[in-house]
Coordinates of C-alpha atoms and ligand atoms in Angstrom, one line a residue:
X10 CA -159.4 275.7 -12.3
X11 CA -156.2 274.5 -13.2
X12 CA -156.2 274.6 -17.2
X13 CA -159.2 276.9 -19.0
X14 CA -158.8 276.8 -22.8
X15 CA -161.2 279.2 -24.2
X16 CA -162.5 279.8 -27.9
X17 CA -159.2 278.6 -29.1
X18 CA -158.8 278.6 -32.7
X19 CA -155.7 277.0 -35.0
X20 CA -155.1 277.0 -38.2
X21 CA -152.4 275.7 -40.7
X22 CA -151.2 277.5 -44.1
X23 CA -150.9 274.1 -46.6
X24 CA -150.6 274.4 -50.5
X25 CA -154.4 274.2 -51.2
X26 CA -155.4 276.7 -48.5
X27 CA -156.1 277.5 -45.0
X28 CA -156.8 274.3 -43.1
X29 CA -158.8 275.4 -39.6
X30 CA -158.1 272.6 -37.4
X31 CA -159.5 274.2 -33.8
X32 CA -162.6 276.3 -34.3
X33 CA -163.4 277.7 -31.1
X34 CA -162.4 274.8 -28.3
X35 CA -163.7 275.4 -25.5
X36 CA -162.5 273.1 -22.4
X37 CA -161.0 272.8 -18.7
X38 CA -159.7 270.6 -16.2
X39 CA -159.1 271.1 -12.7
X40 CA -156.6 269.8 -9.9
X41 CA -156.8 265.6 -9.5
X42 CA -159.6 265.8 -12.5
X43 CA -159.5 263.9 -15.4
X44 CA -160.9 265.0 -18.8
X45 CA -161.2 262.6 -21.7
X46 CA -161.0 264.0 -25.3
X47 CA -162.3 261.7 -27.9
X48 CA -163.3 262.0 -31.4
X49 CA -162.0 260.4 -34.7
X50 CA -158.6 261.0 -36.5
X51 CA -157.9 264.8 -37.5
X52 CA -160.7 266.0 -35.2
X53 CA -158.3 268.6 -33.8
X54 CA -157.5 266.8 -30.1
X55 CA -153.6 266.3 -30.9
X56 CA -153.0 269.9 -32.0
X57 CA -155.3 271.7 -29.2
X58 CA -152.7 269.5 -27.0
X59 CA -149.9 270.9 -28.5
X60 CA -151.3 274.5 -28.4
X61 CA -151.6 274.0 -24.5
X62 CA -148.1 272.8 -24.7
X63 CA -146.6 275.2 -26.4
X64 CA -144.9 272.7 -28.8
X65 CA -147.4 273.6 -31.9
X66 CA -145.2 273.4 -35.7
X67 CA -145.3 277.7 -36.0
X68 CA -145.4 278.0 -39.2
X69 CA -147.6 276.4 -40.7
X70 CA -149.7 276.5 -37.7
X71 CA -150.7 279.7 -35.7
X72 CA -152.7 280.3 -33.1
X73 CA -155.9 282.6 -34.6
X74 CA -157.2 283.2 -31.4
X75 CA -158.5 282.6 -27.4
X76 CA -156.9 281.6 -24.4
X77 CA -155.2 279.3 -22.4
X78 CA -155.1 279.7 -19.1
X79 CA -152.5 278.2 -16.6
X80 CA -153.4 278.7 -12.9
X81 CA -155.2 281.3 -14.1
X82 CA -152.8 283.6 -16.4
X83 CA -152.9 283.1 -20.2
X84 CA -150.5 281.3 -21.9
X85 CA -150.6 282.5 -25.3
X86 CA -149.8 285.6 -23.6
X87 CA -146.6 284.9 -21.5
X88 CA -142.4 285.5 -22.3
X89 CA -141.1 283.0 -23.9
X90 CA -138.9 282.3 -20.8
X91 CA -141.9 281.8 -18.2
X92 CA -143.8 279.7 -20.5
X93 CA -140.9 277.1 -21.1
X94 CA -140.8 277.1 -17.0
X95 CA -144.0 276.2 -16.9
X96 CA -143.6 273.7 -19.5
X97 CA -140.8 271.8 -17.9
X98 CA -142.0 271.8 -14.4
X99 CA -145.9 272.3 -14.5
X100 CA -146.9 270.5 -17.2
X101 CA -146.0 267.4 -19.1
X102 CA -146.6 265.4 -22.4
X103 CA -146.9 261.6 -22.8
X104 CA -146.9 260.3 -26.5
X105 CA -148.0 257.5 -28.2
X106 CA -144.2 256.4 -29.3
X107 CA -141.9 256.2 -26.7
X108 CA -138.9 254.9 -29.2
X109 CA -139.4 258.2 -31.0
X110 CA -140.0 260.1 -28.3
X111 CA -136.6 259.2 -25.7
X112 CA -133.3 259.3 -26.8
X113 CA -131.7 256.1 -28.4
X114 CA -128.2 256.4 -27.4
X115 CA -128.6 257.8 -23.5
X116 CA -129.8 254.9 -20.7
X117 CA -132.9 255.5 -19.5
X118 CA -131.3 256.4 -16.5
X119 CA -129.6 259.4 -17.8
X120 CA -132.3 260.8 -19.1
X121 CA -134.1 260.3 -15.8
X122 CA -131.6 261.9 -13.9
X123 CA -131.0 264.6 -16.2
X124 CA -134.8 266.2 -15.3
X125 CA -133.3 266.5 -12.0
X126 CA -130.0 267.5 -13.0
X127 CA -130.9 270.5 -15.0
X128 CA -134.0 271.5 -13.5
X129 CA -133.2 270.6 -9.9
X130 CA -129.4 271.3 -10.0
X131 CA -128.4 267.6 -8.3
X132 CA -125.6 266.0 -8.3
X133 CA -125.3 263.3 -11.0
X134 CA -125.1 260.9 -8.6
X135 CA -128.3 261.7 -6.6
X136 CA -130.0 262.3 -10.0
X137 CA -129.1 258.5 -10.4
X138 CA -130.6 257.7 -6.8
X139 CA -134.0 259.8 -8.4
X140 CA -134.1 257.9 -11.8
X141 CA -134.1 254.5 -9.4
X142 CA -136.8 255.9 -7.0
X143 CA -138.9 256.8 -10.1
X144 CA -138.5 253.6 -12.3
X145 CA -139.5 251.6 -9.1
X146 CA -142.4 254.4 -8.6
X147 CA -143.9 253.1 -12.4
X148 CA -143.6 249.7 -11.3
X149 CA -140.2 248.4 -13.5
X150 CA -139.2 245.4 -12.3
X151 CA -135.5 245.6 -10.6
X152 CA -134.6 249.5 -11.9
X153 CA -131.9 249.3 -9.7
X154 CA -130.2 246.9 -12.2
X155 CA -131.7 248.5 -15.4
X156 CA -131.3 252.0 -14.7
X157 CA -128.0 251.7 -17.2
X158 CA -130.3 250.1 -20.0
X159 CA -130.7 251.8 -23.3
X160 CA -134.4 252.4 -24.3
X161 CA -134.3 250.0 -27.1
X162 CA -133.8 247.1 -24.1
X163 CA -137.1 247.3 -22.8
X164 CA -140.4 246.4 -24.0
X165 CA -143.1 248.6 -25.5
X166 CA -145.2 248.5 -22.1
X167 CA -141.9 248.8 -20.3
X168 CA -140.9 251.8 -22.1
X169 CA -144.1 253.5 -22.3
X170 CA -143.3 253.2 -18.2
X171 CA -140.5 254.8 -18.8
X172 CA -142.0 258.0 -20.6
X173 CA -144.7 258.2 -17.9
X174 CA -141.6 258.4 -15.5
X175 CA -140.2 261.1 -17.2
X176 CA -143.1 263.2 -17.4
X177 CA -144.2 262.6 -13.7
X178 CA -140.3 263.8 -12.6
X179 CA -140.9 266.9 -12.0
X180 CA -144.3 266.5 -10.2
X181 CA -146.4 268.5 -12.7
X182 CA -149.6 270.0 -11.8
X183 CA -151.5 268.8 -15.2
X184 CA -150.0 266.0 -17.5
X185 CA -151.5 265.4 -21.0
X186 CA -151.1 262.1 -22.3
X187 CA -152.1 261.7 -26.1
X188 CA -153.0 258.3 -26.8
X189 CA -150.4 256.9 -24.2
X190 CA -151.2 253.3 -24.8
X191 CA -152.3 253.2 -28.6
X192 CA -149.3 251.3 -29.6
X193 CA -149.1 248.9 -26.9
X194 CA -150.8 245.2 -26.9
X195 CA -154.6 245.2 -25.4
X196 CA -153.5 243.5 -22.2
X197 CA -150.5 245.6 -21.4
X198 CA -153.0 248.8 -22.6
X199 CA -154.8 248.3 -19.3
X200 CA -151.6 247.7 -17.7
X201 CA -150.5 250.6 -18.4
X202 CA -153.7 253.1 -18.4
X203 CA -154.8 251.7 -14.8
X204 CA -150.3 252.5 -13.8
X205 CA -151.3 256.1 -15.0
X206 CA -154.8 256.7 -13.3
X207 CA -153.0 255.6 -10.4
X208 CA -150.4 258.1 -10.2
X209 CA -152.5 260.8 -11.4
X210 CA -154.5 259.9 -7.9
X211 CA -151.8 259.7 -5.8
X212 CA -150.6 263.0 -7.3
X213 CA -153.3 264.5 -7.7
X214 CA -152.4 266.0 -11.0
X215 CA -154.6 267.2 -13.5
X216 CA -155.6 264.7 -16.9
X217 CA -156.0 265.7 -20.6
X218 CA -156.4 261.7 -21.7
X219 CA -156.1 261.7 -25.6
X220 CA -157.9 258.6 -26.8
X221 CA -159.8 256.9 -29.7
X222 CA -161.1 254.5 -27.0
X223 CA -164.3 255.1 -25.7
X224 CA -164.3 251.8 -23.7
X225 CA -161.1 252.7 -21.6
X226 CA -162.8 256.1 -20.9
X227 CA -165.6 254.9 -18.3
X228 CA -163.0 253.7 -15.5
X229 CA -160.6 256.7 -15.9
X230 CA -162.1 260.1 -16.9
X231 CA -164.3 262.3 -14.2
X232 CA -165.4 263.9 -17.7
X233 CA -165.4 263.6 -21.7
X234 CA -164.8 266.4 -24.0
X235 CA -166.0 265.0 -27.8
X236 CA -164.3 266.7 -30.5
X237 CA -165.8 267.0 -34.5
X238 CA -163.8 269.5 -36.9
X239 CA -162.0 271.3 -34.4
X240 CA -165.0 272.1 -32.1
X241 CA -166.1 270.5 -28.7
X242 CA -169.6 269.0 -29.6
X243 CA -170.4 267.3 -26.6
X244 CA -168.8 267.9 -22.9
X245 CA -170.5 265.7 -19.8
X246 CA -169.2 264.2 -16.8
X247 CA -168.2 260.6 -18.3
X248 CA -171.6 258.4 -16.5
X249 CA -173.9 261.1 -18.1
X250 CA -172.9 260.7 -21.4
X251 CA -172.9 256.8 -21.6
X252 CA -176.6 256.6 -20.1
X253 CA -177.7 259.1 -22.5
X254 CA -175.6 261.8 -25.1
X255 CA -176.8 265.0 -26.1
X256 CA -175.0 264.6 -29.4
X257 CA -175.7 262.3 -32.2
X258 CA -172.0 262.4 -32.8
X259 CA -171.3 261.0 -29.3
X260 CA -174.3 258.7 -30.2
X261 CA -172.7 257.5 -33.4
X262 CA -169.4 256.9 -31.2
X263 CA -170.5 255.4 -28.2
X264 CA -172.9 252.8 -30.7
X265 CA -169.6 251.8 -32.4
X266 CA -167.9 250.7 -29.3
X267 CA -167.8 246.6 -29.9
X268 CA -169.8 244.9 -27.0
X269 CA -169.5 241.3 -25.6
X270 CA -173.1 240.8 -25.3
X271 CA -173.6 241.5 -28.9
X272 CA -170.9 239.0 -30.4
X273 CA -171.6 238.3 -33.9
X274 CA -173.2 241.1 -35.1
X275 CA -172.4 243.8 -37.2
X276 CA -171.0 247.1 -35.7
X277 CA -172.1 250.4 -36.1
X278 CA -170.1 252.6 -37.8
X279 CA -170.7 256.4 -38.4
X280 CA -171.4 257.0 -42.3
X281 CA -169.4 259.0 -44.1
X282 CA -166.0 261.1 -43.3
X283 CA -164.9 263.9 -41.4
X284 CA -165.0 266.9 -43.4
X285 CA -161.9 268.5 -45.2
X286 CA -160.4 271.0 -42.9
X287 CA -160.1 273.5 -45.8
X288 CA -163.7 273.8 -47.0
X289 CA -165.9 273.0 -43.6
X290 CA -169.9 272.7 -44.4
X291 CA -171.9 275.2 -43.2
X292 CA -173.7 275.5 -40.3
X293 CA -173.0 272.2 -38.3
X294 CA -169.9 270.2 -39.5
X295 CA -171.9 266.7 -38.6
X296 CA -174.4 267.4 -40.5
X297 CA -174.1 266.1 -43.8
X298 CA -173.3 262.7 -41.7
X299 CA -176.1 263.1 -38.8
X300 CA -178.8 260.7 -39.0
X301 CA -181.0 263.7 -37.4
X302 CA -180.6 266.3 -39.3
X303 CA -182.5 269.0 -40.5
X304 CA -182.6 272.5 -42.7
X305 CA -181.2 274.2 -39.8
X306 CA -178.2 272.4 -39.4
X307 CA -177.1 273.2 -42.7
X308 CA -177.5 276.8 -42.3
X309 CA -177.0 277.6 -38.6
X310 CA -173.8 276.9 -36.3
X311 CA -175.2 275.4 -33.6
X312 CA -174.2 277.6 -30.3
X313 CA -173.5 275.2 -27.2
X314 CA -176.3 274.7 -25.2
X315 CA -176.2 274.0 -21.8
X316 CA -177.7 270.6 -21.1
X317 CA -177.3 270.7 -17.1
X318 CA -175.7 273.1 -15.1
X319 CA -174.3 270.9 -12.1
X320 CA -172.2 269.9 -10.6
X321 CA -169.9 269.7 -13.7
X322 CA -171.4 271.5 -16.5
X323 CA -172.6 269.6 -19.7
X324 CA -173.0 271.0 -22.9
X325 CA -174.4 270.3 -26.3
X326 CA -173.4 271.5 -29.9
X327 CA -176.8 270.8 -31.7
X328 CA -179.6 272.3 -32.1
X329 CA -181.6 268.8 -31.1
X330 CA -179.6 267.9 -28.3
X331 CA -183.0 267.3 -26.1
X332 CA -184.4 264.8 -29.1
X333 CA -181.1 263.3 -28.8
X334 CA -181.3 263.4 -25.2
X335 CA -184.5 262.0 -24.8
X336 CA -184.4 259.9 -28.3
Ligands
ATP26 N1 -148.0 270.4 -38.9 C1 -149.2 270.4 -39.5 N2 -149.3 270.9 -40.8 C2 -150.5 270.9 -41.4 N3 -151.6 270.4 -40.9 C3 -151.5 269.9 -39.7 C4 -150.3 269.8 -39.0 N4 -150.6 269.2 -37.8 C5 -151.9 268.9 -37.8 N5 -152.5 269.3 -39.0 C6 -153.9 269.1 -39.3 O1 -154.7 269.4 -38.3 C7 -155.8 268.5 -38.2 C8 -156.0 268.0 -36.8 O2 -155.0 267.2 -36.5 P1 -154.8 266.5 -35.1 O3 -153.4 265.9 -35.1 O4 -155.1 267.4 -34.0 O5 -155.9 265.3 -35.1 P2 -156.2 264.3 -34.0 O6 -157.6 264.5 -33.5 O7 -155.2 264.3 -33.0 O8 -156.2 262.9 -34.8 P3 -155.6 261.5 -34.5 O9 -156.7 260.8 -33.8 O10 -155.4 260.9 -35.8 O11 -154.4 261.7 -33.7 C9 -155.5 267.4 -39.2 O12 -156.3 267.5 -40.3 C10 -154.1 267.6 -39.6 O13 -153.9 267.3 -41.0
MG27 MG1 -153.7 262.9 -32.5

């Protein structure tokens, strides 16, 4: 296994309280796989990113507890100096916002090159060769001449390219890309999803893919990961869980994906909100929103249950996963 995060909990201090926003994730990913983590807004999947990362706002947040382990050694658990290692060379972010993310006043050639520069102690020069190599490598049309060009030159799609570029410089073992495309238009989304599942082939890197999107999920991800109030309710290998999910959550999801064949109609949408992060419901979070519920789920926490065991293991959060299996 490349990545194992286990039982990881993370919580913020705010005004009003303590908000828990991981309760016990549970996930892993190994080398050339990729893992899909969906769920709605404030589920939890941005900030378990950033725990894995190491970039997590401490304070407010801190980690309350489990692991996270890198090639097998923890990461919560390392010096300060091996983990930023590992964060420069091993693993790699890609945001949603490029603009914010690169630096306004450097070409993106510079800050190609200086990856290579600092971390690879070349010549600026050469670095310059290496930014050229990788712009042409994410498909920008005649780098050779835009390797001078500020960020604010190229187009959304174009710079999103460009951040893909600079996390693949350093040929990381796992990259984590948090909504990479979100901001982008539809057509240059697929663009630049199908660029990235590409590379993460050739390279055969590991994938944590951050989405809302459940319909560009299918063609990328070997697995999904769904996420409610900081907890993995549902993990499958991706074509299990669209024939049939073991969650009413994932159900709720996957019926309010918008489908050609059904033009016209209403969509589904799940009723109700996530739950407030400082006062979580007892027993299952879902519940007071599940259409299945029952006495137990507001008392109990459901434990995962193993749905199947192989080849990829797929687990359950609910205490009527086989209804909802079978349903
Ligand atoms: N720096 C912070 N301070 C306080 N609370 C935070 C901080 N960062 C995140 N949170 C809280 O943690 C919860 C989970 O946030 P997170 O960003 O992981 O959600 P998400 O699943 O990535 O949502 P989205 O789909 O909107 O990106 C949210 O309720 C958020 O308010
Ligand atoms: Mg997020």
């Amino acid at each position: 296994m490349l990545l194992e995060v286990r039982d990881l909990h993370v919580e913020f201090k705010t005004r009003d309280g303590v908000a828990r926003a991981v309760n016990g994730v549970n996930y892993s990913v190994a080398e050339g796989e990729t893992l899909a983590v969906l769920g709605e807004s404030g589920s939890g999947k941005s900030v378990t990113a950033q725990a894995v990362m190491g970039i997590l706002d401490m304070p407010p947040g801190r980690i309350a507890g489990g692991e996270i382990l890198f090639k097998g050694k923890d990461l919560l658990r390392m010096k300060e100096e091996e983990r930023r290692r590992i964060r420069g060379a091993e693993m790699a972010m890609i945001f949603q916002d490029a603009l914010s993310s690169l630096n306004p006043v450097l070409s993106v050639g510079a800050q190609l090159g200086e990856m290579y520069e600092v971390h690879r102690g070349m010549s600026r020069k050469d670095a310059k060769g290496k930014a050229v190599e990788l712009m042409d490598r994410v498909k920008i049309p005649a780098a050779k001449e835009r390797v001078g060009d500020y960020p604010h030159q190229f187009s959304g799609g174009m710079r999103q390219r460009i951040m893909i570029a600079m996390a693949l410089a350093l040929e990381p073992s796992l990259i984590i890309a948090d909504e990479p495309t979100t901001a982008l238009d539809v057509t240059v989304q697929a663009q630049v999803m199908d660029l990235l599942a590409e590379l993460q082939r050739e390279l055969n890197m590991g994938l944590i893919l951050i989405t809302h999107d459940l319909g560009v999920v299918a063609d990328v991800a070997d697995k999904i990961a769904v996420m409610y109030a900081g907890r993995i309710v549902e993990a499958a290998p991706v074509h299990e869980i669209y024939k049939a999910p073991a969650h009413p959550y994932t159900r709720g999801l996957l019926d309010s994906i918008p489908r050609l064949d059904q033009k016209g109609q209403e969509l589904y949408a799940i009723k109700g909100l996530p739950p407030n992060l400082l006062a979580i419901p007892p027993g299952c979070a879902f519940n007071p929103r599940c259409p299945m519920a029952q006495a137990v789920c507001r008392t109990d926490v459901p434990p995962l249950y193993r749905v199947t065991e192989s080849p990829v293991e797929r687990t359950s959060a609910c205490h009527f996963w086989k209804e909802c299996l079978h349903g």
